[in-house]
mmCIF file of C-alpha atoms in Angstrom:
data_model
loop_
_atom_site.group_PDB
_atom_site.id
_atom_site.type_symbol
_atom_site.label_atom_id
_atom_site.label_comp_id
_atom_site.label_asym_id
_atom_site.label_seq_id
_atom_site.Cartn_x
_atom_site.Cartn_y
_atom_site.Cartn_z
ATOM 1 C CA UNK P 1094 70.130 139.456 294.145
ATOM 2 C CA UNK P 1095 67.613 140.363 290.549
ATOM 3 C CA UNK P 1096 67.774 143.412 288.398
ATOM 4 C CA UNK P 1097 64.357 144.841 288.950
ATOM 5 C CA UNK P 1098 61.885 143.878 291.827
ATOM 6 C CA UNK P 1099 58.477 142.270 290.795
ATOM 7 C CA UNK P 1100 55.559 142.626 292.076
ATOM 8 C CA UNK P 1101 52.267 140.440 291.755
ATOM 9 C CA UNK P 1102 49.342 142.553 291.495
ATOM 10 C CA UNK P 1103 46.729 139.789 290.867
ATOM 11 C CA UNK P 1104 47.203 135.981 288.766
ATOM 12 C CA UNK P 1105 47.856 138.162 285.974
ATOM 13 C CA UNK P 1106 50.082 140.656 286.117
ATOM 14 C CA UNK P 1107 53.382 141.629 288.121
ATOM 15 C CA UNK P 1108 55.154 145.233 288.094
ATOM 16 C CA UNK P 1109 57.984 144.708 287.305
ATOM 17 C CA UNK P 1110 60.245 148.437 288.350
ATOM 18 C CA UNK P 1111 63.752 149.668 288.636
ATOM 19 C CA UNK P 1112 65.532 152.792 288.367
ATOM 20 C CA UNK P 1113 68.544 154.416 287.545
ATOM 21 C CA UNK P 1114 71.493 157.522 286.831
ATOM 22 C CA UNK P 1115 75.006 158.939 286.351
ATOM 23 C CA UNK P 1116 76.944 161.174 285.186
ATOM 24 C CA UNK P 1117 77.975 162.059 281.995
ATOM 25 C CA UNK P 1118 80.064 158.854 280.465
ATOM 26 C CA UNK P 1119 80.743 160.856 277.175
ATOM 27 C CA UNK P 1120 80.825 163.872 276.072
ATOM 28 C CA UNK P 1121 77.824 164.513 273.575
ATOM 29 C CA UNK P 1122 74.744 165.563 275.346
ATOM 30 C CA UNK P 1123 71.703 163.687 273.459
ATOM 31 C CA UNK P 1124 73.990 160.984 273.682
ATOM 32 C CA UNK P 1125 74.594 160.872 277.094
ATOM 33 C CA UNK P 1126 70.955 160.967 277.598
ATOM 34 C CA UNK P 1127 70.427 157.510 275.023
ATOM 35 C CA UNK P 1128 73.119 155.841 276.786
ATOM 36 C CA UNK P 1129 71.542 156.666 280.473
ATOM 37 C CA UNK P 1130 68.030 155.649 278.822
ATOM 38 C CA UNK P 1131 68.830 152.424 277.612
ATOM 39 C CA UNK P 1132 70.855 151.690 281.142
ATOM 40 C CA UNK P 1133 68.035 152.279 282.997
ATOM 41 C CA UNK P 1134 65.940 149.874 280.720
ATOM 42 C CA UNK P 1135 68.380 147.754 280.582
ATOM 43 C CA UNK P 1136 67.025 146.524 283.726
ATOM 44 C CA UNK P 1137 63.656 145.945 282.690
ATOM 45 C CA UNK P 1138 64.627 143.876 279.576
ATOM 46 C CA UNK P 1139 67.242 141.310 281.537
ATOM 47 C CA UNK P 1140 63.414 140.091 283.616
ATOM 48 C CA UNK P 1141 62.355 139.277 280.444
ATOM 49 C CA UNK P 1142 60.235 141.794 280.410
ATOM 50 C CA UNK P 1143 58.560 145.700 278.508
ATOM 51 C CA UNK P 1144 58.873 148.318 279.225
ATOM 52 C CA UNK P 1145 55.651 150.645 280.248
ATOM 53 C CA UNK P 1146 56.832 153.663 281.569
ATOM 54 C CA UNK P 1147 59.572 156.302 282.149
ATOM 55 C CA UNK P 1148 59.844 158.835 284.427
ATOM 56 C CA UNK P 1149 63.128 161.474 283.950
ATOM 57 C CA UNK P 1150 65.645 162.165 286.865
ATOM 58 C CA UNK P 1151 67.870 164.687 285.997
ATOM 59 C CA UNK P 1152 70.737 166.961 288.210
ATOM 60 C CA UNK P 1153 71.747 169.676 286.037
ATOM 61 C CA UNK P 1154 74.567 172.780 287.431
ATOM 62 C CA UNK P 1155 72.857 176.361 287.323
ATOM 63 C CA UNK P 1156 76.593 177.664 285.361
ATOM 64 C CA UNK P 1157 75.687 174.954 281.659
ATOM 65 C CA UNK P 1158 73.416 176.268 278.357
ATOM 66 C CA UNK P 1159 69.743 175.346 279.033
ATOM 67 C CA UNK P 1160 70.342 173.231 275.010
ATOM 68 C CA UNK P 1161 72.809 171.340 276.711
ATOM 69 C CA UNK P 1162 69.469 169.786 279.281
ATOM 70 C CA UNK P 1163 67.313 169.495 275.729
ATOM 71 C CA UNK P 1164 70.367 167.821 274.340
ATOM 72 C CA UNK P 1165 69.518 164.917 277.308
ATOM 73 C CA UNK P 1166 66.291 165.378 277.294
ATOM 74 C CA UNK P 1167 65.934 164.574 273.136
ATOM 75 C CA UNK P 1168 68.411 161.884 273.466
ATOM 76 C CA UNK P 1169 66.508 160.463 276.536
ATOM 77 C CA UNK P 1170 62.912 160.735 274.743
ATOM 78 C CA UNK P 1171 64.166 159.290 271.889
ATOM 79 C CA UNK P 1172 65.031 155.918 273.239
ATOM 80 C CA UNK P 1173 62.745 155.005 275.528
ATOM 81 C CA UNK P 1174 60.118 154.910 271.832
ATOM 82 C CA UNK P 1175 62.746 153.287 270.680
ATOM 83 C CA UNK P 1176 62.057 150.879 273.718
ATOM 84 C CA UNK P 1177 57.765 151.343 272.851
ATOM 85 C CA UNK P 1178 57.115 153.078 276.375
ATOM 86 C CA UNK P 1179 56.058 156.551 277.143
ATOM 87 C CA UNK P 1180 57.663 158.986 279.069
ATOM 88 C CA UNK P 1181 55.200 160.016 281.497
ATOM 89 C CA UNK P 1182 56.782 163.312 283.870
ATOM 90 C CA UNK P 1183 60.159 163.346 285.896
ATOM 91 C CA UNK P 1184 62.318 165.498 288.284
ATOM 92 C CA UNK P 1185 65.086 167.814 288.464
ATOM 93 C CA UNK P 1186 67.215 169.315 290.755
ATOM 94 C CA UNK P 1187 70.334 171.678 290.825
ATOM 95 C CA UNK P 1188 73.262 169.690 291.398
ATOM 96 C CA UNK P 1189 77.136 170.093 290.787
ATOM 97 C CA UNK P 1190 77.232 168.124 287.513
ATOM 98 C CA UNK P 1191 75.366 166.363 285.209
ATOM 99 C CA UNK P 1192 73.471 163.530 286.006
ATOM 100 C CA UNK P 1193 70.655 162.008 284.267
ATOM 101 C CA UNK P 1194 68.534 158.678 284.598
ATOM 102 C CA UNK P 1195 64.917 156.408 284.774
ATOM 103 C CA UNK P 1196 62.511 154.916 287.190
ATOM 104 C CA UNK P 1197 60.922 152.287 284.871
ATOM 105 C CA UNK P 1198 57.952 150.159 284.799
ATOM 106 C CA UNK P 1199 57.360 147.474 283.017
ATOM 107 C CA UNK P 1200 53.551 145.381 283.159
ATOM 108 C CA UNK P 1201 53.916 141.478 282.397
ATOM 109 C CA UNK P 1202 52.208 138.764 282.728
ATOM 110 C CA UNK P 1203 53.873 136.272 285.543
ATOM 111 C CA UNK P 1204 55.130 133.423 283.271
ATOM 112 C CA UNK P 1205 57.325 135.792 280.989
ATOM 113 C CA UNK P 1206 59.182 136.754 284.751
ATOM 114 C CA UNK P 1207 62.475 135.765 284.335
ATOM 115 C CA UNK P 1208 65.406 135.644 286.956
ATOM 116 C CA UNK P 1209 69.279 135.197 287.126
ATOM 117 C CA UNK P 1210 68.206 132.946 289.699
ATOM 118 C CA UNK P 1211 67.198 129.912 286.792
ATOM 119 C CA UNK P 1212 69.962 129.357 285.420
ATOM 120 C CA UNK P 1213 70.771 124.985 285.458
ATOM 121 C CA UNK P 1214 73.589 122.763 284.835
ATOM 122 C CA UNK P 1215 74.356 122.068 281.867
ATOM 123 C CA UNK P 1216 72.944 125.261 280.225
ATOM 124 C CA UNK P 1217 75.001 127.481 277.474
ATOM 125 C CA UNK P 1218 76.080 131.083 278.551
ATOM 126 C CA UNK P 1219 75.813 133.865 275.984
ATOM 127 C CA UNK P 1220 76.352 137.570 276.528
ATOM 128 C CA UNK P 1221 74.915 139.746 274.135
ATOM 129 C CA UNK P 1222 77.337 143.178 273.947
ATOM 130 C CA UNK P 1223 80.427 143.220 273.920
ATOM 131 C CA UNK P 1224 82.530 144.467 276.839
ATOM 132 C CA UNK P 1225 85.079 147.369 277.871
ATOM 133 C CA UNK P 1226 83.622 150.113 278.618
ATOM 134 C CA UNK P 1227 84.493 151.292 282.016
ATOM 135 C CA UNK P 1228 87.665 151.398 280.421
ATOM 136 C CA UNK P 1229 87.080 153.311 277.583
ATOM 137 C CA UNK P 1230 85.579 156.219 279.524
ATOM 138 C CA UNK P 1231 88.267 156.286 281.175
ATOM 139 C CA UNK P 1232 90.194 156.581 278.266
ATOM 140 C CA UNK P 1233 87.582 159.431 276.941
ATOM 141 C CA UNK P 1234 87.325 161.493 279.936
ATOM 142 C CA UNK P 1235 92.127 161.500 280.262
ATOM 143 C CA UNK P 1236 91.483 162.845 275.885
ATOM 144 C CA UNK P 1237 93.816 159.922 274.539
ATOM 145 C CA UNK P 1238 90.614 157.982 273.295
ATOM 146 C CA UNK P 1239 90.819 158.174 269.313
ATOM 147 C CA UNK P 1240 87.618 159.192 267.801
ATOM 148 C CA UNK P 1241 86.328 156.177 265.952
ATOM 149 C CA UNK P 1242 86.760 153.721 269.679
ATOM 150 C CA UNK P 1243 84.840 156.161 270.896
ATOM 151 C CA UNK P 1244 82.256 156.459 268.757
ATOM 152 C CA UNK P 1245 81.406 152.520 268.595
ATOM 153 C CA UNK P 1246 81.636 152.424 272.710
ATOM 154 C CA UNK P 1247 79.120 154.964 272.473
ATOM 155 C CA UNK P 1248 76.936 152.942 269.769
ATOM 156 C CA UNK P 1249 77.244 150.123 271.853
ATOM 157 C CA UNK P 1250 76.148 152.088 275.226
ATOM 158 C CA UNK P 1251 72.949 153.395 273.423
ATOM 159 C CA UNK P 1252 71.936 150.265 272.307
ATOM 160 C CA UNK P 1253 68.700 148.752 273.841
ATOM 161 C CA UNK P 1254 68.607 144.989 274.857
ATOM 162 C CA UNK P 1255 65.035 145.053 273.557
ATOM 163 C CA UNK P 1256 65.790 142.288 270.788
ATOM 164 C CA UNK P 1257 67.696 140.442 273.148
ATOM 165 C CA UNK P 1258 65.011 140.808 275.112
ATOM 166 C CA UNK P 1259 62.516 139.137 272.894
ATOM 167 C CA UNK P 1260 65.212 136.345 272.241
ATOM 168 C CA UNK P 1261 65.598 134.670 275.929
ATOM 169 C CA UNK P 1262 61.691 134.228 276.228
ATOM 170 C CA UNK P 1263 61.176 132.414 272.642
ATOM 171 C CA UNK P 1264 63.986 130.733 273.055
ATOM 172 C CA UNK P 1265 62.560 130.140 277.097
ATOM 173 C CA UNK P 1266 66.349 131.336 278.379
ATOM 174 C CA UNK P 1267 66.087 129.725 282.589
ATOM 175 C CA UNK P 1268 68.297 132.393 284.105
ATOM 176 C CA UNK P 1269 69.413 136.106 283.007
ATOM 177 C CA UNK P 1270 71.355 139.610 283.981
ATOM 178 C CA UNK P 1271 72.113 142.520 282.555
ATOM 179 C CA UNK P 1272 75.763 143.880 282.959
ATOM 180 C CA UNK P 1273 76.724 146.094 284.446
ATOM 181 C CA UNK P 1274 78.593 148.401 287.051
ATOM 182 C CA UNK P 1275 79.528 144.523 289.189
ATOM 183 C CA UNK P 1276 81.639 143.996 285.642
ATOM 184 C CA UNK P 1277 81.088 140.483 284.149
ATOM 185 C CA UNK P 1278 82.487 138.240 287.016
ATOM 186 C CA UNK P 1279 80.824 140.254 289.051
ATOM 187 C CA UNK P 1280 77.554 139.338 287.659
ATOM 188 C CA UNK P 1281 77.660 136.166 286.667
ATOM 189 C CA UNK P 1282 78.697 135.343 290.265
ATOM 190 C CA UNK P 1283 75.581 136.800 291.175
ATOM 191 C CA UNK P 1284 73.177 135.536 288.763
ATOM 192 C CA UNK P 1285 75.259 131.414 289.219
ATOM 193 C CA UNK P 1286 75.021 132.699 293.248
ATOM 194 C CA UNK P 1287 71.407 132.568 293.350
ATOM 195 C CA UNK P 1288 71.149 130.064 290.580
ATOM 196 C CA UNK P 1289 73.268 127.655 293.126
ATOM 197 C CA UNK P 1290 75.524 126.824 290.373
ATOM 198 C CA UNK P 1291 79.359 127.147 289.454
ATOM 199 C CA UNK P 1292 79.791 129.029 285.520
ATOM 200 C CA UNK P 1293 82.719 128.043 283.469
ATOM 201 C CA UNK P 1294 83.643 130.306 281.233
ATOM 202 C CA UNK P 1295 85.874 130.728 278.089
ATOM 203 C CA UNK P 1296 88.328 133.636 278.193
ATOM 204 C CA UNK P 1297 89.089 133.425 274.480
ATOM 205 C CA UNK P 1298 85.089 134.063 273.631
ATOM 206 C CA UNK P 1299 84.443 136.826 275.362
ATOM 207 C CA UNK P 1300 83.772 139.449 273.866
ATOM 208 C CA UNK P 1301 85.871 143.285 273.543
ATOM 209 C CA UNK P 1302 85.042 146.573 272.085
ATOM 210 C CA UNK P 1303 87.148 146.848 269.617
ATOM 211 C CA UNK P 1304 91.086 149.102 271.110
ATOM 212 C CA UNK P 1305 89.994 147.826 274.293
ATOM 213 C CA UNK P 1306 92.845 146.127 275.337
ATOM 214 C CA UNK P 1307 95.057 148.792 273.649
ATOM 215 C CA UNK P 1308 93.537 151.125 276.638
ATOM 216 C CA UNK P 1309 93.869 148.559 279.694
ATOM 217 C CA UNK P 1310 97.161 147.445 278.993
ATOM 218 C CA UNK P 1311 98.539 151.094 279.205
ATOM 219 C CA UNK P 1312 96.558 151.036 282.952
ATOM 220 C CA UNK P 1313 93.394 152.978 282.037
ATOM 221 C CA UNK P 1314 91.284 150.421 284.347
ATOM 222 C CA UNK P 1315 88.654 153.045 286.645
ATOM 223 C CA UNK P 1316 88.532 152.121 289.765
ATOM 224 C CA UNK P 1317 85.186 150.853 290.126
ATOM 225 C CA UNK P 1318 87.598 147.050 288.546
ATOM 226 C CA UNK P 1319 89.277 147.041 292.028
ATOM 227 C CA UNK P 1320 86.296 146.960 294.099
ATOM 228 C CA UNK P 1321 84.867 144.222 291.557
ATOM 229 C CA UNK P 1322 87.202 142.455 292.176
ATOM 230 C CA UNK P 1323 87.162 142.819 295.970
ATOM 231 C CA UNK P 1324 83.348 142.101 296.026
ATOM 232 C CA UNK P 1325 84.359 138.514 294.218
ATOM 233 C CA UNK P 1326 87.616 137.614 296.567
ATOM 234 C CA UNK P 1327 87.684 134.619 296.665
ATOM 235 C CA UNK P 1328 84.847 132.596 294.237
ATOM 236 C CA UNK P 1329 87.018 133.127 291.343
ATOM 237 C CA UNK P 1330 89.139 130.203 290.221
ATOM 238 C CA UNK P 1331 91.312 131.747 287.066
ATOM 239 C CA UNK P 1332 93.798 129.838 284.708
ATOM 240 C CA UNK P 1333 97.668 131.489 284.640
ATOM 241 C CA UNK P 1334 97.437 131.519 281.120
ATOM 242 C CA UNK P 1335 94.960 134.167 281.539
ATOM 243 C CA UNK P 1336 95.673 137.292 280.061
ATOM 244 C CA UNK P 1337 95.968 140.167 282.317
ATOM 245 C CA UNK P 1338 94.723 142.477 279.882
ATOM 246 C CA UNK P 1339 91.352 140.489 279.632
ATOM 247 C CA UNK P 1340 91.511 139.641 283.513
ATOM 248 C CA UNK P 1341 91.331 143.807 283.930
ATOM 249 C CA UNK P 1342 88.122 143.933 281.509
ATOM 250 C CA UNK P 1343 86.111 140.909 282.844
ATOM 251 C CA UNK P 1344 86.534 142.846 286.440
ATOM 252 C CA UNK P 1345 85.484 146.211 284.519
ATOM 253 C CA UNK P 1346 82.014 148.102 285.197
ATOM 254 C CA UNK P 1347 80.090 148.518 282.606
ATOM 255 C CA UNK P 1348 77.382 151.347 281.697
ATOM 256 C CA UNK P 1349 74.424 149.126 279.880
ATOM 257 C CA UNK P 1350 76.189 146.566 279.216
ATOM 258 C CA UNK P 1351 74.530 143.440 277.731
ATOM 259 C CA UNK P 1352 72.307 140.263 278.990
ATOM 260 C CA UNK P 1353 74.632 137.464 280.320
ATOM 261 C CA UNK P 1354 71.530 134.611 279.505
ATOM 262 C CA UNK P 1355 71.528 130.941 280.409
ATOM 263 C CA UNK P 1356 70.111 128.992 277.917
ATOM 264 C CA UNK P 1357 69.289 124.999 276.894
ATOM 265 C CA UNK P 1358 71.519 123.744 274.250
ATOM 266 C CA UNK P 1359 68.962 122.492 272.539
ATOM 267 C CA UNK P 1360 66.738 125.754 272.061
ATOM 268 C CA UNK P 1361 70.378 127.756 271.761
ATOM 269 C CA UNK P 1362 68.863 127.988 267.839
ATOM 270 C CA UNK P 1363 66.055 129.352 268.710
ATOM 271 C CA UNK P 1364 67.570 132.241 270.600
ATOM 272 C CA UNK P 1365 70.529 132.632 267.515
ATOM 273 C CA UNK P 1366 67.327 132.582 264.598
ATOM 274 C CA UNK P 1367 65.405 134.889 266.745
ATOM 275 C CA UNK P 1368 68.529 137.495 266.463
ATOM 276 C CA UNK P 1369 69.056 136.130 263.269
ATOM 277 C CA UNK P 1370 65.609 137.043 262.244
ATOM 278 C CA UNK P 1371 66.174 140.960 263.845
ATOM 279 C CA UNK P 1372 69.098 141.987 261.718
ATOM 280 C CA UNK P 1373 71.286 141.466 264.905
ATOM 281 C CA UNK P 1374 74.903 140.192 265.243
ATOM 282 C CA UNK P 1375 75.349 136.956 266.677
ATOM 283 C CA UNK P 1376 76.045 136.889 270.126
ATOM 284 C CA UNK P 1377 78.988 134.290 271.477
ATOM 285 C CA UNK P 1378 78.063 131.696 273.745
ATOM 286 C CA UNK P 1379 81.023 132.743 276.108
ATOM 287 C CA UNK P 1380 80.337 130.072 278.709
ATOM 288 C CA UNK P 1381 78.705 126.666 280.644
ATOM 289 C CA UNK P 1382 76.880 126.122 283.920
ATOM 290 C CA UNK P 1383 78.358 123.804 285.622
ATOM 291 C CA UNK P 1384 76.545 121.957 289.306
ATOM 292 C CA UNK P 1385 79.657 121.933 291.084
ATOM 293 C CA UNK P 1386 80.762 125.064 293.692
ATOM 294 C CA UNK P 1387 77.676 126.307 293.868
ATOM 295 C CA UNK P 1388 78.631 130.268 293.525
ATOM 296 C CA UNK P 1389 82.109 129.783 291.941
ATOM 297 C CA UNK P 1390 83.830 131.439 288.819
ATOM 298 C CA UNK P 1391 85.661 129.601 286.499
ATOM 299 C CA UNK P 1392 87.724 131.469 283.877
ATOM 300 C CA UNK P 1393 89.030 128.989 281.600
#
């Protein structure tokens, strides 16, 4: 259930590999390139590693002007440079609509790997980005989103999980997963199942992108949310006091979401100090790990 494949090369090195691509979630091609690259790089960060190389995966329709493709590629390249990795090539085909992503490789010491199967009872759960990108993308497609909400959402999606990966390595995080297509609850459930623990989530602590509640209450919930509900059916226990809009957000499929990090309470200060030193917003503690009822999530 890990976010990337880890292959041992020898006693001192492992290869970390992942791939991801999708169709546009924003109108601006440059920003789309940045978001798609950040999303692909995220799976390597979720393993506690640094990306080493990336290769473009491109689908592009002949009906669009070439500058659109140039802007997509420029956005992706700049995000790879920000990550400190090398863009070493790629492959393109003609498709009915644009698609873009990357295959990403990291090389790491085996001791650096942070799997999603290591969460321990008593750990605290930290979420490094707010939720709501799927709902916001639906509002963008419906052309009813406010510009400030769209811009803020794009900024969060384009943000690398680089500093989060550094912070969790410093703090000796026990487990991690990035929050993407299965939504917060889907990925948290995978982590709980792989670690043979339960998770207790404090609903009021969940960070949400500004404006998400408004669009969720309008019914702008993507189809993937309903698939995520089915995937987690019978394993999510929710208090009736949790509002419906927040319930929708917890199932919302994310694009380039944050990391859900499991960390020993005694090392939480180390984690937060690393974020603080990097000039990052301090991520909230959204819950804790429990020993009973393994493979279940309790929303309280």
